[in-house]
Amino acid sequence: MVSWLTLLTLAITLPIAFIIWGGSIAWIFYGFLVWISSVGIKIVLAWQGNLLLSKSGLLAKAITNGIISAVSELGLAALALIFIGTTNVDIPDIMLYAVSAGVTELLVISIYGMFEKREPETVKKWKISAKHCFLARNLFPIERMVALIGHIGSRGLVGIAIIKGYLWPITVALITFSTTDGLANYGVLKNWDWFNGTILKNFLLATGSLALIELVLLITIILFLS
């Protein structure tokens, strides 16, 4: 319950905080639109990639899907920012742009999860694991928290890199983003037991570390520019 309240609080307060900081409300719309568009592009490219790699190993497929995901989402975010124009765009705008995309994904996946029909066997496995595993019991809010941090960090790095001319953060964001999504895709392809405590701990530790790297680097750059 606490995790859900934390997510909801962040989804509401983060956009408000960056608007108060000076971000234009228009960037909420831009972030939403770019996320929706990039997911559509990613689905098409991933489908084509899987067709081309139908005879390849699982690792090759996972790496390819991770790269496709990063290029689709971060690439479109960068192109949209360039197209909109960087004149009079400052850090609060970029942060609002990044937060909007992350919150949009959080809300879309949360709503989808409410109406998703789950297999009885899957529900049974989760209940058994949830009795003794904190991570399994709170899997969705914890994973979504990590994803939200990752979206803010990676998109923030890309945006600030473009408006300030520090292009190297884009490379970092592409590497961390593609690694995160590639690892998740590899787990799906390998049919990992996502209710297994050890698997969950290792996966969330890895993806959480990557998200924190993005966020810490982003904060460091912002402080450096202040």
PDB file of C-alpha atoms in Angstrom:
ATOM      1  CA  MET A   1       0.000   0.000   0.000  1.00  0.00           C
ATOM      2  CA  VAL A   2       2.849   2.355   0.917  1.00  0.00           C
ATOM      3  CA  SER A   3       4.563   1.690  -2.416  1.00  0.00           C
ATOM      4  CA  TRP A   4       1.380   2.473  -4.337  1.00  0.00           C
ATOM      5  CA  LEU A   5       0.898   5.694  -2.384  1.00  0.00           C
ATOM      6  CA  THR A   6       4.500   6.661  -3.104  1.00  0.00           C
ATOM      7  CA  LEU A   7       4.000   6.098  -6.831  1.00  0.00           C
ATOM      8  CA  LEU A   8       0.760   8.065  -6.870  1.00  0.00           C
ATOM      9  CA  THR A   9       2.350  10.886  -4.890  1.00  0.00           C
ATOM     10  CA  LEU A  10       5.287  11.080  -7.295  1.00  0.00           C
ATOM     11  CA  ALA A  11       2.999  10.979 -10.337  1.00  0.00           C
ATOM     12  CA  ILE A  12       1.147  14.025  -9.011  1.00  0.00           C
ATOM     13  CA  THR A  13       3.851  16.036  -7.274  1.00  0.00           C
ATOM     14  CA  LEU A  14       6.760  15.698  -9.719  1.00  0.00           C
ATOM     15  CA  PRO A  15       5.036  17.502 -12.624  1.00  0.00           C
ATOM     16  CA  ILE A  16       3.767  20.176 -10.218  1.00  0.00           C
ATOM     17  CA  ALA A  17       7.260  20.624  -8.773  1.00  0.00           C
ATOM     18  CA  PHE A  18       8.856  21.184 -12.171  1.00  0.00           C
ATOM     19  CA  ILE A  19       6.074  23.569 -13.221  1.00  0.00           C
ATOM     20  CA  ILE A  20       6.744  25.577 -10.053  1.00  0.00           C
ATOM     21  CA  TRP A  21      10.472  25.457 -10.910  1.00  0.00           C
ATOM     22  CA  GLY A  22       9.654  27.149 -14.211  1.00  0.00           C
ATOM     23  CA  GLY A  23       8.766  24.393 -16.651  1.00  0.00           C
ATOM     24  CA  SER A  24       6.142  25.114 -19.288  1.00  0.00           C
ATOM     25  CA  ILE A  25       2.967  23.024 -19.051  1.00  0.00           C
ATOM     26  CA  ALA A  26       3.267  22.372 -22.797  1.00  0.00           C
ATOM     27  CA  TRP A  27       6.108  19.950 -22.082  1.00  0.00           C
ATOM     28  CA  ILE A  28       3.672  17.634 -20.319  1.00  0.00           C
ATOM     29  CA  PHE A  29       1.837  17.266 -23.619  1.00  0.00           C
ATOM     30  CA  TYR A  30       5.090  16.838 -25.550  1.00  0.00           C
ATOM     31  CA  GLY A  31       6.286  14.111 -23.195  1.00  0.00           C
ATOM     32  CA  PHE A  32       2.958  12.284 -23.401  1.00  0.00           C
ATOM     33  CA  LEU A  33       2.812  12.485 -27.199  1.00  0.00           C
ATOM     34  CA  VAL A  34       6.416  11.379 -27.681  1.00  0.00           C
ATOM     35  CA  TRP A  35       6.011   8.388 -25.358  1.00  0.00           C
ATOM     36  CA  ILE A  36       2.858   7.188 -27.141  1.00  0.00           C
ATOM     37  CA  SER A  37       4.490   7.604 -30.557  1.00  0.00           C
ATOM     38  CA  SER A  38       7.762   5.945 -29.555  1.00  0.00           C
ATOM     39  CA  VAL A  39       6.007   2.877 -28.159  1.00  0.00           C
ATOM     40  CA  GLY A  40       4.189   2.427 -31.467  1.00  0.00           C
ATOM     41  CA  ILE A  41       7.460   2.726 -33.392  1.00  0.00           C
ATOM     42  CA  LYS A  42       9.182   0.338 -30.992  1.00  0.00           C
ATOM     43  CA  ILE A  43       6.514  -2.334 -31.427  1.00  0.00           C
ATOM     44  CA  VAL A  44       6.836  -2.228 -35.222  1.00  0.00           C
ATOM     45  CA  LEU A  45      10.652  -2.259 -35.189  1.00  0.00           C
ATOM     46  CA  ALA A  46      10.786  -5.049 -32.591  1.00  0.00           C
ATOM     47  CA  TRP A  47       8.407  -7.142 -34.691  1.00  0.00           C
ATOM     48  CA  GLN A  48      10.602  -6.658 -37.756  1.00  0.00           C
ATOM     49  CA  GLY A  49      13.726  -7.368 -35.732  1.00  0.00           C
ATOM     50  CA  ASN A  50      12.316 -10.608 -34.361  1.00  0.00           C
ATOM     51  CA  LEU A  51      11.442 -11.730 -37.889  1.00  0.00           C
ATOM     52  CA  LEU A  52      14.989 -11.070 -39.083  1.00  0.00           C
ATOM     53  CA  LEU A  53      16.471 -12.799 -36.033  1.00  0.00           C
ATOM     54  CA  SER A  54      14.027 -15.702 -35.948  1.00  0.00           C
ATOM     55  CA  LYS A  55      16.884 -18.215 -36.164  1.00  0.00           C
ATOM     56  CA  SER A  56      19.248 -16.351 -33.860  1.00  0.00           C
ATOM     57  CA  GLY A  57      19.949 -17.096 -30.217  1.00  0.00           C
ATOM     58  CA  LEU A  58      18.003 -15.605 -27.331  1.00  0.00           C
ATOM     59  CA  LEU A  59      20.873 -13.343 -26.290  1.00  0.00           C
ATOM     60  CA  ALA A  60      21.106 -11.804 -29.767  1.00  0.00           C
ATOM     61  CA  LYS A  61      17.361 -11.194 -29.787  1.00  0.00           C
ATOM     62  CA  ALA A  62      17.424  -9.621 -26.327  1.00  0.00           C
ATOM     63  CA  ILE A  63      20.329  -7.320 -27.195  1.00  0.00           C
ATOM     64  CA  THR A  64      18.632  -6.280 -30.438  1.00  0.00           C
ATOM     65  CA  ASN A  65      15.322  -5.590 -28.703  1.00  0.00           C
ATOM     66  CA  GLY A  66      17.105  -3.581 -26.028  1.00  0.00           C
ATOM     67  CA  ILE A  67      18.812  -1.423 -28.647  1.00  0.00           C
ATOM     68  CA  ILE A  68      15.561  -0.999 -30.592  1.00  0.00           C
ATOM     69  CA  SER A  69      13.778   0.080 -27.408  1.00  0.00           C
ATOM     70  CA  ALA A  70      16.441   2.637 -26.492  1.00  0.00           C
ATOM     71  CA  VAL A  71      16.752   4.092 -29.983  1.00  0.00           C
ATOM     72  CA  SER A  72      12.973   4.248 -30.445  1.00  0.00           C
ATOM     73  CA  GLU A  73      12.170   5.946 -27.154  1.00  0.00           C
ATOM     74  CA  LEU A  74      15.225   8.126 -26.605  1.00  0.00           C
ATOM     75  CA  GLY A  75      15.803   8.761 -30.296  1.00  0.00           C
ATOM     76  CA  LEU A  76      12.295  10.069 -30.839  1.00  0.00           C
ATOM     77  CA  ALA A  77      12.520  12.123 -27.642  1.00  0.00           C
ATOM     78  CA  ALA A  78      15.699  13.746 -28.979  1.00  0.00           C
ATOM     79  CA  LEU A  79      14.313  14.336 -32.482  1.00  0.00           C
ATOM     80  CA  ALA A  80      11.090  15.806 -31.118  1.00  0.00           C
ATOM     81  CA  LEU A  81      13.053  18.180 -28.903  1.00  0.00           C
ATOM     82  CA  ILE A  82      15.159  19.320 -31.858  1.00  0.00           C
ATOM     83  CA  PHE A  83      12.028  19.734 -33.993  1.00  0.00           C
ATOM     84  CA  ILE A  84      10.183  21.716 -31.314  1.00  0.00           C
ATOM     85  CA  GLY A  85      13.264  23.867 -30.898  1.00  0.00           C
ATOM     86  CA  THR A  86      15.638  24.478 -28.015  1.00  0.00           C
ATOM     87  CA  THR A  87      15.310  28.267 -27.930  1.00  0.00           C
ATOM     88  CA  ASN A  88      14.269  29.364 -24.432  1.00  0.00           C
ATOM     89  CA  VAL A  89      14.152  25.716 -23.319  1.00  0.00           C
ATOM     90  CA  ASP A  90      15.771  25.241 -19.919  1.00  0.00           C
ATOM     91  CA  ILE A  91      16.325  22.473 -17.396  1.00  0.00           C
ATOM     92  CA  PRO A  92      12.822  22.660 -15.792  1.00  0.00           C
ATOM     93  CA  ASP A  93      11.261  22.166 -19.241  1.00  0.00           C
ATOM     94  CA  ILE A  94      13.473  19.158 -19.929  1.00  0.00           C
ATOM     95  CA  MET A  95      12.679  17.624 -16.556  1.00  0.00           C
ATOM     96  CA  LEU A  96       8.950  18.124 -17.125  1.00  0.00           C
ATOM     97  CA  TYR A  97       9.375  16.533 -20.574  1.00  0.00           C
ATOM     98  CA  ALA A  98      11.092  13.503 -19.008  1.00  0.00           C
ATOM     99  CA  VAL A  99       8.708  13.198 -16.060  1.00  0.00           C
ATOM    100  CA  SER A 100       5.676  13.376 -18.348  1.00  0.00           C
ATOM    101  CA  ALA A 101       6.871  10.373 -20.361  1.00  0.00           C
ATOM    102  CA  GLY A 102       7.631   8.376 -17.229  1.00  0.00           C
ATOM    103  CA  VAL A 103       4.304   9.184 -15.579  1.00  0.00           C
ATOM    104  CA  THR A 104       2.436   8.425 -18.815  1.00  0.00           C
ATOM    105  CA  GLU A 105       3.944   4.938 -18.926  1.00  0.00           C
ATOM    106  CA  LEU A 106       3.178   4.438 -15.243  1.00  0.00           C
ATOM    107  CA  LEU A 107      -0.482   5.371 -15.697  1.00  0.00           C
ATOM    108  CA  VAL A 108      -0.975   3.405 -18.928  1.00  0.00           C
ATOM    109  CA  ILE A 109       0.538   0.207 -17.532  1.00  0.00           C
ATOM    110  CA  SER A 110      -1.302   0.612 -14.211  1.00  0.00           C
ATOM    111  CA  ILE A 111      -4.662   0.998 -15.959  1.00  0.00           C
ATOM    112  CA  TYR A 112      -3.886  -1.934 -18.247  1.00  0.00           C
ATOM    113  CA  GLY A 113      -2.974  -4.040 -15.215  1.00  0.00           C
ATOM    114  CA  MET A 114      -6.328  -3.317 -13.582  1.00  0.00           C
ATOM    115  CA  PHE A 115      -8.221  -4.827 -16.510  1.00  0.00           C
ATOM    116  CA  GLU A 116      -5.753  -7.519 -17.539  1.00  0.00           C
ATOM    117  CA  LYS A 117      -7.137 -11.038 -17.283  1.00  0.00           C
ATOM    118  CA  ARG A 118      -4.656 -13.157 -15.349  1.00  0.00           C
ATOM    119  CA  GLU A 119      -4.324 -16.901 -15.631  1.00  0.00           C
ATOM    120  CA  PRO A 120      -5.479 -18.690 -12.444  1.00  0.00           C
ATOM    121  CA  GLU A 121      -2.178 -20.584 -12.273  1.00  0.00           C
ATOM    122  CA  THR A 122      -0.215 -17.323 -12.409  1.00  0.00           C
ATOM    123  CA  VAL A 123      -2.322 -15.818  -9.616  1.00  0.00           C
ATOM    124  CA  LYS A 124      -1.806 -18.957  -7.540  1.00  0.00           C
ATOM    125  CA  LYS A 125       1.983 -18.833  -7.993  1.00  0.00           C
ATOM    126  CA  TRP A 126       2.052 -15.166  -7.036  1.00  0.00           C
ATOM    127  CA  LYS A 127       0.012 -15.735  -3.865  1.00  0.00           C
ATOM    128  CA  ILE A 128       2.332 -18.526  -2.757  1.00  0.00           C
ATOM    129  CA  SER A 129       5.438 -16.440  -3.382  1.00  0.00           C
ATOM    130  CA  ALA A 130       3.938 -13.249  -1.935  1.00  0.00           C
ATOM    131  CA  LYS A 131       3.441 -14.918   1.453  1.00  0.00           C
ATOM    132  CA  HIS A 132       7.177 -15.047   2.135  1.00  0.00           C
ATOM    133  CA  CYS A 133       8.782 -12.719  -0.437  1.00  0.00           C
ATOM    134  CA  PHE A 134       8.523  -8.944  -0.044  1.00  0.00           C
ATOM    135  CA  LEU A 135       9.686  -8.316  -3.616  1.00  0.00           C
ATOM    136  CA  ALA A 136       7.083 -10.647  -5.093  1.00  0.00           C
ATOM    137  CA  ARG A 137       4.369  -9.143  -2.890  1.00  0.00           C
ATOM    138  CA  ASN A 138       5.225  -5.631  -4.083  1.00  0.00           C
ATOM    139  CA  LEU A 139       6.607  -6.488  -7.519  1.00  0.00           C
ATOM    140  CA  PHE A 140       4.519  -4.113  -9.603  1.00  0.00           C
ATOM    141  CA  PRO A 141       4.999  -0.898  -7.585  1.00  0.00           C
ATOM    142  CA  ILE A 142       8.714  -1.577  -7.060  1.00  0.00           C
ATOM    143  CA  GLU A 143       9.334  -2.350 -10.732  1.00  0.00           C
ATOM    144  CA  ARG A 144       7.318   0.698 -11.779  1.00  0.00           C
ATOM    145  CA  MET A 145       9.298   2.886  -9.392  1.00  0.00           C
ATOM    146  CA  VAL A 146      12.547   1.689 -10.955  1.00  0.00           C
ATOM    147  CA  ALA A 147      11.115   2.280 -14.434  1.00  0.00           C
ATOM    148  CA  LEU A 148       9.959   5.793 -13.500  1.00  0.00           C
ATOM    149  CA  ILE A 149      13.411   6.699 -12.193  1.00  0.00           C
ATOM    150  CA  GLY A 150      14.948   5.245 -15.344  1.00  0.00           C
ATOM    151  CA  HIS A 151      12.675   7.249 -17.631  1.00  0.00           C
ATOM    152  CA  ILE A 152      13.374  10.487 -15.804  1.00  0.00           C
ATOM    153  CA  GLY A 153      17.112   9.841 -15.709  1.00  0.00           C
ATOM    154  CA  SER A 154      17.615   8.697 -19.300  1.00  0.00           C
ATOM    155  CA  ARG A 155      15.296  11.243 -20.938  1.00  0.00           C
ATOM    156  CA  GLY A 156      16.631  13.993 -18.720  1.00  0.00           C
ATOM    157  CA  LEU A 157      20.187  13.169 -19.810  1.00  0.00           C
ATOM    158  CA  VAL A 158      19.196  13.209 -23.481  1.00  0.00           C
ATOM    159  CA  GLY A 159      17.321  16.488 -23.162  1.00  0.00           C
ATOM    160  CA  ILE A 160      20.021  18.335 -21.238  1.00  0.00           C
ATOM    161  CA  ALA A 161      22.674  16.978 -23.604  1.00  0.00           C
ATOM    162  CA  ILE A 162      20.840  18.540 -26.537  1.00  0.00           C
ATOM    163  CA  ILE A 163      20.088  21.953 -25.042  1.00  0.00           C
ATOM    164  CA  LYS A 164      23.515  22.341 -23.419  1.00  0.00           C
ATOM    165  CA  GLY A 165      25.720  20.647 -26.016  1.00  0.00           C
ATOM    166  CA  TYR A 166      27.003  17.829 -23.793  1.00  0.00           C
ATOM    167  CA  LEU A 167      26.478  14.979 -26.235  1.00  0.00           C
ATOM    168  CA  TRP A 168      28.240  12.287 -24.186  1.00  0.00           C
ATOM    169  CA  PRO A 169      25.270  11.861 -21.759  1.00  0.00           C
ATOM    170  CA  ILE A 170      23.239  10.596 -24.721  1.00  0.00           C
ATOM    171  CA  THR A 171      25.668   7.689 -25.078  1.00  0.00           C
ATOM    172  CA  VAL A 172      25.351   6.859 -21.390  1.00  0.00           C
ATOM    173  CA  ALA A 173      21.551   6.990 -21.583  1.00  0.00           C
ATOM    174  CA  LEU A 174      21.435   4.748 -24.655  1.00  0.00           C
ATOM    175  CA  ILE A 175      23.706   2.165 -23.004  1.00  0.00           C
ATOM    176  CA  THR A 176      21.824   2.054 -19.695  1.00  0.00           C
ATOM    177  CA  PHE A 177      18.380   2.115 -21.340  1.00  0.00           C
ATOM    178  CA  SER A 178      19.204  -0.630 -23.856  1.00  0.00           C
ATOM    179  CA  THR A 179      20.817  -2.762 -21.139  1.00  0.00           C
ATOM    180  CA  THR A 180      17.764  -2.450 -18.888  1.00  0.00           C
ATOM    181  CA  ASP A 181      15.239  -3.322 -21.585  1.00  0.00           C
ATOM    182  CA  GLY A 182      17.515  -5.969 -23.074  1.00  0.00           C
ATOM    183  CA  LEU A 183      17.823  -7.694 -19.695  1.00  0.00           C
ATOM    184  CA  ALA A 184      14.051  -7.636 -19.193  1.00  0.00           C
ATOM    185  CA  ASN A 185      13.529  -9.036 -22.680  1.00  0.00           C
ATOM    186  CA  TYR A 186      16.093 -11.769 -22.062  1.00  0.00           C
ATOM    187  CA  GLY A 187      14.221 -12.775 -18.921  1.00  0.00           C
ATOM    188  CA  VAL A 188      10.983 -13.041 -20.873  1.00  0.00           C
ATOM    189  CA  LEU A 189      12.621 -15.080 -23.635  1.00  0.00           C
ATOM    190  CA  LYS A 190      14.213 -17.405 -21.061  1.00  0.00           C
ATOM    191  CA  ASN A 191      10.893 -17.775 -19.217  1.00  0.00           C
ATOM    192  CA  TRP A 192      12.317 -16.632 -15.911  1.00  0.00           C
ATOM    193  CA  ASP A 193      10.141 -17.231 -12.880  1.00  0.00           C
ATOM    194  CA  TRP A 194       9.360 -13.616 -11.981  1.00  0.00           C
ATOM    195  CA  PHE A 195       7.974 -14.707  -8.618  1.00  0.00           C
ATOM    196  CA  ASN A 196      11.264 -16.301  -7.569  1.00  0.00           C
ATOM    197  CA  GLY A 197      12.840 -14.186  -4.845  1.00  0.00           C
ATOM    198  CA  THR A 198      16.429 -14.643  -6.017  1.00  0.00           C
ATOM    199  CA  ILE A 199      15.619 -13.826  -9.634  1.00  0.00           C
ATOM    200  CA  LEU A 200      13.613 -10.778  -8.589  1.00  0.00           C
ATOM    201  CA  LYS A 201      16.344  -9.519  -6.273  1.00  0.00           C
ATOM    202  CA  ASN A 202      19.061  -9.825  -8.919  1.00  0.00           C
ATOM    203  CA  PHE A 203      16.919  -8.314 -11.678  1.00  0.00           C
ATOM    204  CA  LEU A 204      15.738  -5.345  -9.612  1.00  0.00           C
ATOM    205  CA  LEU A 205      19.244  -4.802  -8.248  1.00  0.00           C
ATOM    206  CA  ALA A 206      20.649  -4.668 -11.782  1.00  0.00           C
ATOM    207  CA  THR A 207      17.943  -2.459 -13.286  1.00  0.00           C
ATOM    208  CA  GLY A 208      17.720  -0.307 -10.174  1.00  0.00           C
ATOM    209  CA  SER A 209      21.478   0.299 -10.256  1.00  0.00           C
ATOM    210  CA  LEU A 210      21.289   1.386 -13.898  1.00  0.00           C
ATOM    211  CA  ALA A 211      18.398   3.743 -13.126  1.00  0.00           C
ATOM    212  CA  LEU A 212      20.309   5.261 -10.202  1.00  0.00           C
ATOM    213  CA  ILE A 213      23.381   5.776 -12.389  1.00  0.00           C
ATOM    214  CA  GLU A 214      21.225   7.767 -14.802  1.00  0.00           C
ATOM    215  CA  LEU A 215      19.581   9.778 -12.038  1.00  0.00           C
ATOM    216  CA  VAL A 216      22.797  10.547 -10.130  1.00  0.00           C
ATOM    217  CA  LEU A 217      24.554  11.586 -13.333  1.00  0.00           C
ATOM    218  CA  LEU A 218      21.594  13.789 -14.269  1.00  0.00           C
ATOM    219  CA  ILE A 219      21.546  15.481 -10.859  1.00  0.00           C
ATOM    220  CA  THR A 220      25.326  15.974 -11.013  1.00  0.00           C
ATOM    221  CA  ILE A 221      25.087  17.686 -14.404  1.00  0.00           C
ATOM    222  CA  ILE A 222      22.215  19.906 -13.224  1.00  0.00           C
ATOM    223  CA  LEU A 223      24.194  20.950 -10.134  1.00  0.00           C
ATOM    224  CA  PHE A 224      27.257  21.588 -12.301  1.00  0.00           C
ATOM    225  CA  LEU A 225      25.230  23.844 -14.591  1.00  0.00           C
ATOM    226  CA  SER A 226      23.639  25.749 -11.701  1.00  0.00           C
TER     227      SER A 226
END
